[in-house]
GROMACS .gro file of C-alpha atoms in nm:
model
  282
    1MET     CA    1   0.000   0.000   0.000
    2THR     CA    2   0.142   0.339  -0.100
    3THR     CA    3   0.020   0.685  -0.009
    4PRO     CA    4   0.150   1.038  -0.077
    5PHE     CA    5   0.347   1.228   0.185
    6GLN     CA    6   0.516   1.565   0.224
    7ILE     CA    7   0.771   1.703   0.470
    8VAL     CA    8   0.690   2.067   0.529
    9ASP     CA    9   0.921   2.332   0.675
   10VAL     CA   10   0.709   2.557   0.899
   11PHE     CA   11   0.764   2.904   1.046
   12SER     CA   12   1.086   3.009   0.875
   13PRO     CA   13   1.170   3.232   0.578
   14ARG     CA   14   1.498   3.039   0.534
   15ALA     CA   15   1.511   2.685   0.397
   16PHE     CA   16   1.563   2.411   0.658
   17ALA     CA   17   1.552   2.665   0.943
   18GLY     CA   18   1.196   2.612   1.070
   19ASN     CA   19   1.025   2.310   1.225
   20PRO     CA   20   0.969   2.011   0.995
   21VAL     CA   21   0.651   1.808   1.001
   22ALA     CA   22   0.567   1.496   0.803
   23VAL     CA   23   0.219   1.489   0.648
   24VAL     CA   24   0.092   1.149   0.535
   25PHE     CA   25  -0.228   1.123   0.329
   26ALA     CA   26  -0.397   0.814   0.468
   27ASP     CA   27  -0.742   0.657   0.486
   28ALA     CA   28  -0.962   0.539   0.771
   29SER     CA   29  -0.813   0.187   0.760
   30LEU     CA   30  -0.476   0.304   0.900
   31GLY     CA   31  -0.473   0.214   1.268
   32THR     CA   32  -0.355   0.420   1.564
   33ASP     CA   33  -0.071   0.181   1.648
   34THR     CA   34   0.059   0.204   1.290
   35MET     CA   35   0.044   0.584   1.299
   36GLN     CA   36   0.242   0.590   1.623
   37ARG     CA   37   0.497   0.343   1.485
   38ILE     CA   38   0.546   0.551   1.168
   39THR     CA   39   0.590   0.865   1.378
   40ARG     CA   40   0.858   0.707   1.595
   41TRP     CA   41   1.038   0.569   1.291
   42LEU     CA   42   1.046   0.908   1.119
   43ASN     CA   43   1.175   1.060   1.446
   44LEU     CA   44   1.039   1.409   1.378
   45SER     CA   45   0.872   1.596   1.662
   46GLU     CA   46   0.532   1.539   1.497
   47THR     CA   47   0.383   1.344   1.210
   48CYS     CA   48   0.032   1.416   1.080
   49PHE     CA   49  -0.214   1.185   0.908
   50VAL     CA   50  -0.475   1.342   0.679
   51LEU     CA   51  -0.804   1.150   0.685
   52PRO     CA   52  -1.162   1.185   0.558
   53THR     CA   53  -1.366   1.433   0.760
   54THR     CA   54  -1.641   1.339   1.003
   55GLU     CA   55  -1.767   1.699   1.037
   56PRO     CA   56  -1.964   1.857   0.748
   57LYS     CA   57  -1.803   2.199   0.806
   58ALA     CA   58  -1.446   2.064   0.796
   59ASP     CA   59  -1.232   2.057   0.482
   60TYR     CA   60  -1.009   1.775   0.607
   61ARG     CA   61  -0.935   1.581   0.927
   62VAL     CA   62  -0.592   1.534   1.081
   63ARG     CA   63  -0.451   1.319   1.358
   64ILE     CA   64  -0.131   1.455   1.511
   65PHE     CA   65   0.129   1.229   1.675
   66THR     CA   66   0.445   1.299   1.870
   67LEU     CA   67   0.707   1.031   1.938
   68GLU     CA   68   0.516   0.951   2.257
   69ARG     CA   69   0.145   1.018   2.206
   70GLU     CA   70  -0.137   1.163   2.002
   71LEU     CA   71  -0.212   1.534   2.049
   72PRO     CA   72  -0.555   1.696   2.015
   73PHE     CA   73  -0.394   2.006   1.864
   74ALA     CA   74  -0.051   2.143   1.773
   75GLY     CA   75   0.046   2.459   1.589
   76HIS     CA   76   0.318   2.387   1.336
   77PRO     CA   77   0.150   2.054   1.239
   78THR     CA   78  -0.172   2.249   1.177
   79LEU     CA   79  -0.002   2.494   0.940
   80GLY     CA   80   0.206   2.221   0.777
   81THR     CA   81  -0.096   1.999   0.719
   82ALA     CA   82  -0.302   2.283   0.571
   83HIS     CA   83  -0.012   2.369   0.339
   84ALA     CA   84   0.030   2.007   0.228
   85TRP     CA   85  -0.345   1.962   0.178
   86LEU     CA   86  -0.365   2.273  -0.041
   87ARG     CA   87  -0.053   2.170  -0.236
   88ALA     CA   88  -0.208   1.826  -0.296
   89GLY     CA   89  -0.509   1.991  -0.460
   90GLY     CA   90  -0.740   2.044  -0.163
   91VAL     CA   91  -1.010   2.306  -0.221
   92PRO     CA   92  -1.170   2.462   0.089
   93GLN     CA   93  -1.546   2.504   0.111
   94SER     CA   94  -1.504   2.874   0.189
   95GLU     CA   95  -1.305   3.134  -0.003
   96ASP     CA   96  -1.208   3.304   0.322
   97GLU     CA   97  -1.108   3.019   0.552
   98ILE     CA   98  -0.985   2.661   0.570
   99VAL     CA   99  -1.142   2.447   0.843
  100GLN     CA  100  -0.939   2.167   0.998
  101GLU     CA  101  -1.093   1.890   1.204
  102CYS     CA  102  -0.866   1.755   1.478
  103GLY     CA  103  -0.887   1.618   1.831
  104ALA     CA  104  -0.949   1.968   1.970
  105GLY     CA  105  -1.245   2.021   1.736
  106LEU     CA  106  -1.264   2.256   1.439
  107VAL     CA  107  -0.971   2.493   1.385
  108ARG     CA  108  -0.999   2.786   1.144
  109LEU     CA  109  -0.711   2.888   0.918
  110ARG     CA  110  -0.671   3.175   0.674
  111ARG     CA  111  -0.429   3.282   0.402
  112SER     CA  112  -0.276   3.630   0.397
  113PRO     CA  113  -0.233   3.822   0.069
  114GLN     CA  114   0.134   3.720   0.089
  115GLY     CA  115   0.031   3.351   0.102
  116ARG     CA  116   0.120   3.306   0.469
  117LEU     CA  117  -0.103   3.063   0.659
  118SER     CA  118  -0.237   3.144   1.007
  119PHE     CA  119  -0.454   2.954   1.252
  120ALA     CA  120  -0.700   3.095   1.503
  121ALA     CA  121  -0.556   3.044   1.849
  122PRO     CA  122  -0.782   2.791   2.024
  123PRO     CA  123  -0.918   2.855   2.375
  124LEU     CA  124  -0.690   2.762   2.663
  125GLU     CA  125  -0.778   2.437   2.838
  126ARG     CA  126  -0.595   2.551   3.152
  127SER     CA  127  -0.476   2.893   3.264
  128GLY     CA  128  -0.395   3.072   3.589
  129PRO     CA  129  -0.090   3.073   3.818
  130LEU     CA  130   0.140   2.779   3.882
  131ASP     CA  131   0.148   2.641   4.233
  132PRO     CA  132   0.475   2.691   4.428
  133THR     CA  133   0.577   2.326   4.400
  134LYS     CA  134   0.543   2.328   4.020
  135LEU     CA  135   0.728   2.657   3.993
  136ALA     CA  136   1.016   2.521   4.200
  137GLU     CA  137   1.028   2.209   3.984
  138ILE     CA  138   1.044   2.417   3.664
  139ALA     CA  139   1.313   2.649   3.803
  140GLY     CA  140   1.521   2.341   3.884
  141VAL     CA  141   1.478   2.200   3.533
  142LEU     CA  142   1.578   2.534   3.379
  143GLY     CA  143   1.877   2.572   3.611
  144ILE     CA  144   1.772   2.910   3.748
  145VAL     CA  145   1.663   3.052   4.084
  146GLN     CA  146   1.293   3.123   4.127
  147ASP     CA  147   1.361   3.493   4.181
  148ALA     CA  148   1.479   3.512   3.816
  149ILE     CA  149   1.122   3.441   3.701
  150VAL     CA  150   0.920   3.757   3.631
  151ASP     CA  151   0.586   3.577   3.596
  152ALA     CA  152   0.447   3.228   3.535
  153ALA     CA  153   0.114   3.081   3.427
  154TRP     CA  154  -0.046   2.775   3.276
  155CYS     CA  155  -0.065   2.826   2.899
  156ASP     CA  156  -0.221   2.494   2.808
  157ASN     CA  157  -0.413   2.460   2.480
  158GLY     CA  158  -0.356   2.086   2.448
  159PRO     CA  159   0.010   1.990   2.491
  160GLY     CA  160   0.020   2.112   2.853
  161TRP     CA  161   0.250   2.415   2.851
  162ALA     CA  162   0.358   2.600   3.162
  163GLY     CA  163   0.461   2.953   3.059
  164ILE     CA  164   0.763   3.122   3.216
  165LEU     CA  165   0.848   3.490   3.163
  166LEU     CA  166   1.211   3.597   3.209
  167PRO     CA  167   1.342   3.956   3.213
  168SER     CA  168   1.492   3.951   2.862
  169ALA     CA  169   1.548   3.754   2.544
  170GLU     CA  170   1.914   3.729   2.641
  171ASP     CA  171   1.815   3.550   2.962
  172VAL     CA  172   1.606   3.306   2.756
  173LEU     CA  173   1.895   3.233   2.519
  174ALA     CA  174   2.137   3.185   2.811
  175LEU     CA  175   1.936   2.899   2.963
  176LYS     CA  176   2.116   2.566   3.009
  177PRO     CA  177   1.840   2.328   3.119
  178ALA     CA  178   1.875   1.978   3.256
  179SER     CA  179   1.929   1.698   3.005
  180ALA     CA  180   1.656   1.475   3.153
  181HIS     CA  181   1.363   1.482   3.392
  182PRO     CA  182   1.198   1.183   3.563
  183THR     CA  183   0.839   1.298   3.508
  184ARG     CA  184   0.655   1.455   3.217
  185ILE     CA  185   0.711   1.828   3.180
  186ASP     CA  186   0.633   2.089   2.912
  187ILE     CA  187   0.784   2.436   2.957
  188GLY     CA  188   0.759   2.745   2.738
  189VAL     CA  189   1.000   3.027   2.823
  190VAL     CA  190   0.968   3.379   2.682
  191GLY     CA  191   1.163   3.703   2.722
  192PRO     CA  192   1.136   4.046   2.555
  193TYR     CA  193   1.385   4.199   2.314
  194THR     CA  194   1.466   4.567   2.334
  195ALA     CA  195   1.249   4.801   2.129
  196ASP     CA  196   1.503   4.832   1.846
  197GLU     CA  197   1.508   4.458   1.768
  198LEU     CA  198   1.318   4.300   1.476
  199ALA     CA  199   1.128   4.054   1.699
  200ALA     CA  200   0.936   4.148   2.011
  201VAL     CA  201   1.018   3.830   2.207
  202GLU     CA  202   1.235   3.518   2.202
  203LEU     CA  203   1.085   3.183   2.299
  204ARG     CA  204   1.229   2.844   2.387
  205GLU     CA  205   1.028   2.530   2.451
  206PHE     CA  206   1.148   2.229   2.650
  207PHE     CA  207   0.965   1.899   2.692
  208SER     CA  208   1.042   1.552   2.821
  209ASP     CA  209   1.006   1.278   2.562
  210HIS     CA  210   0.898   0.916   2.604
  211THR     CA  211   1.247   0.820   2.726
  212GLY     CA  212   1.264   1.096   2.990
  213ALA     CA  213   1.516   1.302   2.794
  214LEU     CA  214   1.457   1.676   2.786
  215ARG     CA  215   1.427   1.804   2.429
  216GLU     CA  216   1.395   2.148   2.272
  217ASP     CA  217   1.157   2.220   1.985
  218PRO     CA  218   1.277   2.456   1.708
  219VAL     CA  219   0.947   2.642   1.663
  220THR     CA  220   0.619   2.574   1.842
  221GLY     CA  221   0.294   2.719   1.708
  222SER     CA  222   0.069   2.602   1.991
  223LEU     CA  223   0.304   2.751   2.249
  224ASN     CA  224   0.323   3.081   2.063
  225ALA     CA  225  -0.057   3.087   2.053
  226SER     CA  226  -0.098   3.031   2.426
  227ILE     CA  227   0.190   3.263   2.521
  228ALA     CA  228   0.027   3.533   2.307
  229GLN     CA  229  -0.306   3.479   2.483
  230TRP     CA  230  -0.132   3.511   2.819
  231LEU     CA  231   0.087   3.814   2.744
  232VAL     CA  232  -0.163   4.005   2.529
  233GLY     CA  233  -0.442   3.926   2.774
  234SER     CA  234  -0.233   4.055   3.066
  235GLY     CA  235  -0.132   4.371   2.879
  236ARG     CA  236   0.239   4.282   2.856
  237LEU     CA  237   0.230   4.273   2.474
  238GLU     CA  238   0.016   4.419   2.200
  239ALA     CA  239  -0.072   4.243   1.874
  240PRO     CA  240   0.047   4.249   1.605
  241TYR     CA  241   0.399   4.143   1.694
  242LEU     CA  242   0.671   3.912   1.562
  243ALA     CA  243   0.813   3.634   1.780
  244SER     CA  244   1.145   3.456   1.734
  245GLN     CA  245   1.215   3.094   1.829
  246GLY     CA  246   1.487   2.840   1.752
  247THR     CA  247   1.781   3.079   1.776
  248ALA     CA  248   1.957   2.862   2.036
  249LEU     CA  249   1.935   2.565   1.795
  250GLY     CA  250   2.065   2.755   1.492
  251CYS     CA  251   1.714   2.783   1.346
  252GLU     CA  252   1.525   3.093   1.236
  253GLY     CA  253   1.166   3.060   1.348
  254ARG     CA  254   0.953   3.368   1.284
  255ILE     CA  255   0.596   3.365   1.416
  256HIS     CA  256   0.346   3.637   1.326
  257ILE     CA  257   0.088   3.713   1.594
  258GLU     CA  258  -0.211   3.922   1.484
  259ALA     CA  259  -0.551   4.015   1.627
  260ASP     CA  260  -0.866   4.070   1.424
  261ALA     CA  261  -1.158   4.304   1.495
  262THR     CA  262  -1.310   4.053   1.738
  263GLU     CA  263  -0.977   4.030   1.931
  264GLN     CA  264  -0.927   3.674   1.806
  265LEU     CA  265  -0.553   3.605   1.793
  266TRP     CA  266  -0.407   3.447   1.480
  267VAL     CA  267  -0.073   3.264   1.466
  268GLY     CA  268   0.101   3.250   1.130
  269GLY     CA  269   0.423   3.182   0.947
  270GLU     CA  270   0.575   3.067   0.622
  271THR     CA  271   0.529   2.707   0.505
  272HIS     CA  272   0.734   2.528   0.237
  273THR     CA  273   0.733   2.167   0.117
  274ARG     CA  274   1.093   2.041   0.119
  275PHE     CA  275   1.036   1.671   0.035
  276GLU     CA  276   0.741   1.486  -0.118
  277GLY     CA  277   0.669   1.150  -0.271
  278GLU     CA  278   0.504   0.821  -0.181
  279THR     CA  279   0.546   0.611   0.128
  280HIS     CA  280   0.499   0.233   0.141
  281LEU     CA  281   0.283   0.144   0.441
  282ALA     CA  282   0.298  -0.232   0.395
   0.00000   0.00000   0.00000
């Protein structure tokens, strides 16, 4: 059995400097265990499987897998899947929006006049302050004292992020976190640049994988969405703004945060197919 696939570079204007995602065009017969096995074999942070929709308003359905588990929603897989679906000849029902069906429900996407894709930031599943025990745990993982943290909050729109605000982008880039952690943890760290910099903030995202190793993601759309909701909602930032991520890994992630007339936040970036072909599933 063969099926088309694409590997899409998301959130960077420079080739091979964003976050790659594999997009496999499958059918309903492909089982969950097989999807997880393919994802682990590819060894990318996420692999997406495009399937027939079950919702009349959706243009396509996607299941998103990490090396460890299935996610209800993730940002760069959402943009990468929409890009791959359009490139493969997908035609949305609406001229104005693309509607993706995923574990979190229906997610709206739009195309800018420049061709950049953006998704509507989904509602947070968990927000509010971190308890002292969790904050101490995170400070230990990051290798900093708690007094270095300006603010902290749950920024969870599916993956489970805890958001940490540091005084500056330089403090974010200077972090030397632990190499492993015995329990599951997902941390998003953000710090502001000075006013004369191109980007408003620098982000880094650390998570423990299925082996317990602590990994860093090059560019994370879901985290940028929830961090934007936190910082814009608290008055620390104003949309539109440009965020940078991946600098510490030698990448060049550029995330565009915008707000529409209803104050809905949109998270966008460039998307480019770097590899495509057919995969043999059996």
